[in-house]
Coordinates of C-alpha atoms in Angstrom, one line a residue:
X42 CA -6.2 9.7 20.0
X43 CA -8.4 10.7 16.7
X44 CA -5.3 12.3 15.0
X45 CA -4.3 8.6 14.7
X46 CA -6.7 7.5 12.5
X47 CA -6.6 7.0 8.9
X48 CA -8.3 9.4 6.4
X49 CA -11.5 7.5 5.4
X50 CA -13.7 9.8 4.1
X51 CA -12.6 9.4 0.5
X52 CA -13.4 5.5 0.6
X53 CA -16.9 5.8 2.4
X54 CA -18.0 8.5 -0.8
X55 CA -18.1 5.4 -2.5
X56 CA -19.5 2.9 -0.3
X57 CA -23.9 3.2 0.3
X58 CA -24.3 2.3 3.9
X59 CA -27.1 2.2 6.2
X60 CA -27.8 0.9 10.1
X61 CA -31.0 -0.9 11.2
X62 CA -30.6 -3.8 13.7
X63 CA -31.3 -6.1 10.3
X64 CA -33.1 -8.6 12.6
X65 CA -30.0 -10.7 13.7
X66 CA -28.9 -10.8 17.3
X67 CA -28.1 -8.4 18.8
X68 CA -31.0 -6.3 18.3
X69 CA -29.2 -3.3 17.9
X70 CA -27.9 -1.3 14.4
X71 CA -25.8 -2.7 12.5
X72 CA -24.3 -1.7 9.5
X73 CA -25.2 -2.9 5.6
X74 CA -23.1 -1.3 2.6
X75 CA -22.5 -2.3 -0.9
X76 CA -20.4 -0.3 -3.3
X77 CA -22.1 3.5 -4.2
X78 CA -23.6 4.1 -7.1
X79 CA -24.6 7.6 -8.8
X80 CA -27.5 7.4 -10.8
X81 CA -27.7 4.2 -13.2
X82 CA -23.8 3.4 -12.4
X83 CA -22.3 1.4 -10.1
X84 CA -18.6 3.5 -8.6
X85 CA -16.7 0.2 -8.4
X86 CA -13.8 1.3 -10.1
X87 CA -13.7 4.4 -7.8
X88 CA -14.1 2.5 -4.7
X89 CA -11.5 -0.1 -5.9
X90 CA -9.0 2.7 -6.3
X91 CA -9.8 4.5 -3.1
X92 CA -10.1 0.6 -1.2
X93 CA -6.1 0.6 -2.4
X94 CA -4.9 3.9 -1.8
X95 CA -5.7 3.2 2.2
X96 CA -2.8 -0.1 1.9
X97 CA -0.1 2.7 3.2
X98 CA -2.2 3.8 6.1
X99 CA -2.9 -0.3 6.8
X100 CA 0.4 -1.1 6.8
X101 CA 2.5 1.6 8.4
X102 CA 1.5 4.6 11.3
X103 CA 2.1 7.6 10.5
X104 CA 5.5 7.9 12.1
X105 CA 6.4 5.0 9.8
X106 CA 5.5 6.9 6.9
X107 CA 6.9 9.9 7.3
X108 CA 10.4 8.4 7.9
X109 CA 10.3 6.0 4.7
X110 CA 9.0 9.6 2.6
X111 CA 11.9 11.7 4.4
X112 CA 14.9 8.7 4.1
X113 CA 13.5 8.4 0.4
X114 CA 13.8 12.7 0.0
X115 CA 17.4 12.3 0.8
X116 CA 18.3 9.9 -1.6
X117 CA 15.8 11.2 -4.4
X118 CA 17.4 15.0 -3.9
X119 CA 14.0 15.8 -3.0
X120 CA 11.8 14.2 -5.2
X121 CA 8.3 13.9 -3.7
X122 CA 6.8 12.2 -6.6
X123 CA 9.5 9.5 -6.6
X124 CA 9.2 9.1 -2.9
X125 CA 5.3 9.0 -2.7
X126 CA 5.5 5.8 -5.4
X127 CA 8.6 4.4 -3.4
X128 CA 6.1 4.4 0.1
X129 CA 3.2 3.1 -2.3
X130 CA 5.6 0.1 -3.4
X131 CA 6.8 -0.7 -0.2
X132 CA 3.3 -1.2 1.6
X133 CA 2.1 -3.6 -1.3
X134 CA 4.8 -5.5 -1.0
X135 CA 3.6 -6.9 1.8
X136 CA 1.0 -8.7 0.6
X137 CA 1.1 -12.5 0.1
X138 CA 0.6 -13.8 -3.1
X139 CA -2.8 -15.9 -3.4
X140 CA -4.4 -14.3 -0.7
X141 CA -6.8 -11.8 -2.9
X142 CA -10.2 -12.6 -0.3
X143 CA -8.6 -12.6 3.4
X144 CA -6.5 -9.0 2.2
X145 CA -9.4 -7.7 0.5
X146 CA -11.6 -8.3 3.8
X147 CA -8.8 -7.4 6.1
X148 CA -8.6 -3.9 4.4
X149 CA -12.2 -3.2 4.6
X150 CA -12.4 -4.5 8.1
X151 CA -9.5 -1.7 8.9
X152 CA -11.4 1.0 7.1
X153 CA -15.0 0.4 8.6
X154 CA -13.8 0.4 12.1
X155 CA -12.2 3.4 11.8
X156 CA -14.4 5.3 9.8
X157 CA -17.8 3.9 12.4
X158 CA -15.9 3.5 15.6
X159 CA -13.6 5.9 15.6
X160 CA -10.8 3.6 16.9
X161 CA -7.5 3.5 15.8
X162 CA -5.2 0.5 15.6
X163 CA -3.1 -1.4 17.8
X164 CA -1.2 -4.0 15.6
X165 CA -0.6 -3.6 12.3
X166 CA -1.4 -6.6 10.9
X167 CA 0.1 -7.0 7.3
X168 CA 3.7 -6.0 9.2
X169 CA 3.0 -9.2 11.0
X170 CA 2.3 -11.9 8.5
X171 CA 5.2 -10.7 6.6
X172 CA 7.7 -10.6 9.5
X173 CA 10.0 -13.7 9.2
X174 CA 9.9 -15.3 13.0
X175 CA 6.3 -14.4 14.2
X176 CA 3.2 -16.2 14.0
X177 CA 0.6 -15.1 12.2
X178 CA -2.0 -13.2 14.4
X179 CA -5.6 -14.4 15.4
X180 CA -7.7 -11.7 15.1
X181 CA -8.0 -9.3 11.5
X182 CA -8.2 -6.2 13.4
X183 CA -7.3 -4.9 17.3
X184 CA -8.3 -1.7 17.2
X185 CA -9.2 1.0 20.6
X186 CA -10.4 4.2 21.8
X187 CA -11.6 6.2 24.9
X188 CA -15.0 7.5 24.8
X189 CA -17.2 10.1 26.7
X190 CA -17.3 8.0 30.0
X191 CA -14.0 7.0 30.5
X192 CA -13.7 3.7 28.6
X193 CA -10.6 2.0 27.8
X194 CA -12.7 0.4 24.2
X195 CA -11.0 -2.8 22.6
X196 CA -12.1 -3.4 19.3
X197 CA -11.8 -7.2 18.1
X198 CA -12.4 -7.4 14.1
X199 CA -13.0 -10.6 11.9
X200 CA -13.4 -10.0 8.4
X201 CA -15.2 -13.1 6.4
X202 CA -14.7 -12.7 2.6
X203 CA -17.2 -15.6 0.4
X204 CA -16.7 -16.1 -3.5
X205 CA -19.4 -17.3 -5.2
X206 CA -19.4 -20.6 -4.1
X207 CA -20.3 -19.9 -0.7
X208 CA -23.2 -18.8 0.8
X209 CA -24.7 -16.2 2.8
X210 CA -25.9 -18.3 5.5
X211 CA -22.7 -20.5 5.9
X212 CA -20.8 -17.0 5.7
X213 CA -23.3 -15.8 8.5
X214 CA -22.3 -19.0 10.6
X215 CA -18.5 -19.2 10.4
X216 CA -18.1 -15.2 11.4
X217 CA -19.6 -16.0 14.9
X218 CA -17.6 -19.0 15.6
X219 CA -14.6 -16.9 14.1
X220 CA -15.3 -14.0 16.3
X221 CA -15.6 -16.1 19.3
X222 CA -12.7 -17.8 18.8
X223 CA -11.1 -14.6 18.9
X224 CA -12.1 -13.6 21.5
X225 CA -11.1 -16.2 23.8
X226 CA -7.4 -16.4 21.9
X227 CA -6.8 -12.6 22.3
X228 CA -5.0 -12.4 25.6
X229 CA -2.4 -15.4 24.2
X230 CA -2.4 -13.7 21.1
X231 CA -1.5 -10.3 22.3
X232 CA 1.3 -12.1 24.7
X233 CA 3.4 -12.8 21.2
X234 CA 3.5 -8.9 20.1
X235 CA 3.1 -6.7 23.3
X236 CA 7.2 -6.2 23.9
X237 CA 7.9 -6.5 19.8
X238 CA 7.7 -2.4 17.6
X239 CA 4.3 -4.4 15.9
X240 CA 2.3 -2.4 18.9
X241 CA 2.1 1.7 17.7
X242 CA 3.7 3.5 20.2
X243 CA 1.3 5.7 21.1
X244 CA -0.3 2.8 22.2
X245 CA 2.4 0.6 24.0
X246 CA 1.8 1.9 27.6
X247 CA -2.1 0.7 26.7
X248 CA -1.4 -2.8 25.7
X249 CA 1.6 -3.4 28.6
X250 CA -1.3 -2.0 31.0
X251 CA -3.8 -4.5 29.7
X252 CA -1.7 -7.8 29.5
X253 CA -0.9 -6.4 33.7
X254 CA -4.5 -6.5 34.0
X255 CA -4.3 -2.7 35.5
X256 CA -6.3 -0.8 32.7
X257 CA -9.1 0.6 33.9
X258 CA -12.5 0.7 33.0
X259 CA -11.6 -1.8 29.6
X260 CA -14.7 -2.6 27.6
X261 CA -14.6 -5.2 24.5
X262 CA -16.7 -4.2 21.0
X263 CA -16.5 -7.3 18.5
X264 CA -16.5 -6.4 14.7
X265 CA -17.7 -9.3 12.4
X266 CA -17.7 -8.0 8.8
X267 CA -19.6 -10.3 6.1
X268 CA -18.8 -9.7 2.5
X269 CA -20.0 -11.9 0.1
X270 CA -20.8 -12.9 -3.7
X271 CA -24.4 -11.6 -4.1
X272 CA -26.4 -13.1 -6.9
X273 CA -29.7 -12.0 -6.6
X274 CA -30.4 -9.1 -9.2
X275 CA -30.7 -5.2 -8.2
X276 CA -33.3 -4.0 -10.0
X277 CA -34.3 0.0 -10.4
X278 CA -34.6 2.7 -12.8
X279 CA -32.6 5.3 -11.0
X280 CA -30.5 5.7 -8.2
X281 CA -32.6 5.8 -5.2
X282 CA -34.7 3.1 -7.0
X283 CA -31.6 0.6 -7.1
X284 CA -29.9 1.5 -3.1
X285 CA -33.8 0.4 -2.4
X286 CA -33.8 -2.8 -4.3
X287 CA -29.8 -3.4 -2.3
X288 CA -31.6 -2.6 0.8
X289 CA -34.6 -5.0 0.0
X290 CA -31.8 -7.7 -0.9
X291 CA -29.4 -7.3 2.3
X292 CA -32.9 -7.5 4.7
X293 CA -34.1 -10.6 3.3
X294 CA -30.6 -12.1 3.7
X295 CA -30.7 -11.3 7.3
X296 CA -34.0 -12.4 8.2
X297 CA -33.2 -15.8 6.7
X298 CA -30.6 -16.4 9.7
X299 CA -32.2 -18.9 11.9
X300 CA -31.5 -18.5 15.7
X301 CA -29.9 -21.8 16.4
X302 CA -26.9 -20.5 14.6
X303 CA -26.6 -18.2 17.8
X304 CA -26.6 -21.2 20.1
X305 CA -22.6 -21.5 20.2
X306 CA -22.1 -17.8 21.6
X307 CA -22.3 -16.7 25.0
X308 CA -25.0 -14.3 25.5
X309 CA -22.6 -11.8 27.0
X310 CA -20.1 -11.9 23.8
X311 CA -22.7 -12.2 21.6
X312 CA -24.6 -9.0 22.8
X313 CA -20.9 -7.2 22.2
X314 CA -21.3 -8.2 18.2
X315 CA -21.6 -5.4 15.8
X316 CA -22.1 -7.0 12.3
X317 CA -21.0 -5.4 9.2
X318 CA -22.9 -6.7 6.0
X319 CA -21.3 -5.4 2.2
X320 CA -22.6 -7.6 -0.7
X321 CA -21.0 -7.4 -3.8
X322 CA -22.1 -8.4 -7.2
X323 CA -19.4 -10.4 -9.4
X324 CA -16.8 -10.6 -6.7
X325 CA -14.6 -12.8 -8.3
X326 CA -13.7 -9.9 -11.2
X327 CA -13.3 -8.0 -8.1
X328 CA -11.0 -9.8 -6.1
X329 CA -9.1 -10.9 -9.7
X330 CA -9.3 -6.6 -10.3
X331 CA -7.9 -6.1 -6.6
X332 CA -5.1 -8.5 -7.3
X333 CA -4.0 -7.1 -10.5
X334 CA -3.5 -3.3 -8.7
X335 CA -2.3 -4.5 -5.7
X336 CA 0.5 -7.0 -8.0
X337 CA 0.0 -10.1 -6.5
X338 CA -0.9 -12.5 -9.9

């Protein structure tokens, strides 16, 4: 199953992360990031560019791809270079217009679950909400994998993206009633797709197994990831200095959750919840940068 996954490696050189359970509920790691930095300088043109050059892997498998590249080499007499920017053009064309914060978050959301749980996905989404005739699907992200013991792992991802006029608490809040909604939508959701070419093929026989309710052993993960305008000042000297102060900031964030906001969630679901935190400074020239590569102003 790992030889479906994306390459991620190149993205996560320019992402700091840590785990620590970041007192929230569950008490378990979770994972905070923020955008690398070497030294005194911040990598967010790096990151930006590496954010984008995954689009491709988001929106088509690898089958996909390599049959766009070979139909393009027959017409192009060969020419890789042409064909490579032909694939690149194709899979941002797909985005929507006006939608910098939900893409942005999506595309993170795809990244981080591959790169920390090793599961691959089910649906691509971006082919869906440009497909005239379908709806729109619930969830950001359906990823799965086995593991070690046998588990058929379902992976349901909601990716929360905040400009500045949002906060982190109010971000906090909406991500576990998003989550939840998800997963109580996902079987009705699924139903839409599960006999459509949205489902990777590798994994049809999974989904049609699940929706039969004869896959064993299935076990749900939710993913919410949190990223967020950030406005309190890193401070530091050098590098090690600043990823301290970013550490420092993302903790004191956390602790500030209060537990009533964990009264709407089941204490099964919510003990499923993995959280991923990624606070960015000046996300609006972000999101306005992210729009102008990906051509959507």
């Amino acid at each position: 199953m790992e030889h479906l996954l994306s390459h991620t490696q190149s993205l996560f050189n320019h992402i700091y992360w840590f785990k620590q359970d970041l007192q929230l509920l569950p008490r378990k790691d979770h994972i905070a990031s923020a955008i690398n930095w070497t030294d005194i300088k911040e990598r967010k043109h790096e990151f930006l560019r590496e954010l984008i050059n995954t689009v491709t892997s988001w929106v088509y498998n690898n089958e996909q791809t390599q049959q766009i590249i070979e139909r393009r080499l027959k017409l192009t007499e060969g020419d890789h270079g042409n064909a490579a920017s032909f694939l690149t053009n194709q899979a941002l064309s797909k985005f929507r217009p006006g939608h910098p914060q939900g893409q942005f978050g999506e595309l993170l959301l795809f990244n981080f679950i591959q790169h920390f749980f090793k599961a691959v996905p089910i649906l691509r989404k971006q082919r869906i909400t440009t497909s005239t005739g379908h709806e729109r699907f619930g969830a950001d992200a359906i990823h799965f994998c086995n593991d070690e013991i046998n588990n058929n792992n379902i992976f349901l991802g909601e990716s929360k993206c905040y400009k500045s006029e949002y906060k982190f608490k109010e971000a906090f809040e909406v991500s576990l009633s998003s989550i939840s909604n998800t997963f109580k939508n996902f079987d009705n959701e699924l139903d839409l797709y599960v006999y459509d070419d949205f489902i990777e093929p590798e994994l049809q026989e999974i989904a049609e197994k699940y929706k039969n309710n004869v896959l064993d052993n299935v076990h749900f993960e939710l993913v919410c990831l949190i990223a967020y305008n950030e406005n309190k000042a890193r401070t530091g000297e050098k590098e090690s200095e600043i990823k301290d102060s970013i550490k420092t900031i993302i903790e004191k964030r956390c602790s500030s959750i209060n537990l009533e906001c964990y009264n709407s969630v089941q204490k099964s679901l919510l003990s499923r919840i993995n959280y991923v935190i990624f606070p960015i400074w000046e996300l609006d020239q972000l999101l306005y940068d992210f729009q102008t590569r990906v051509g959507t102003l």
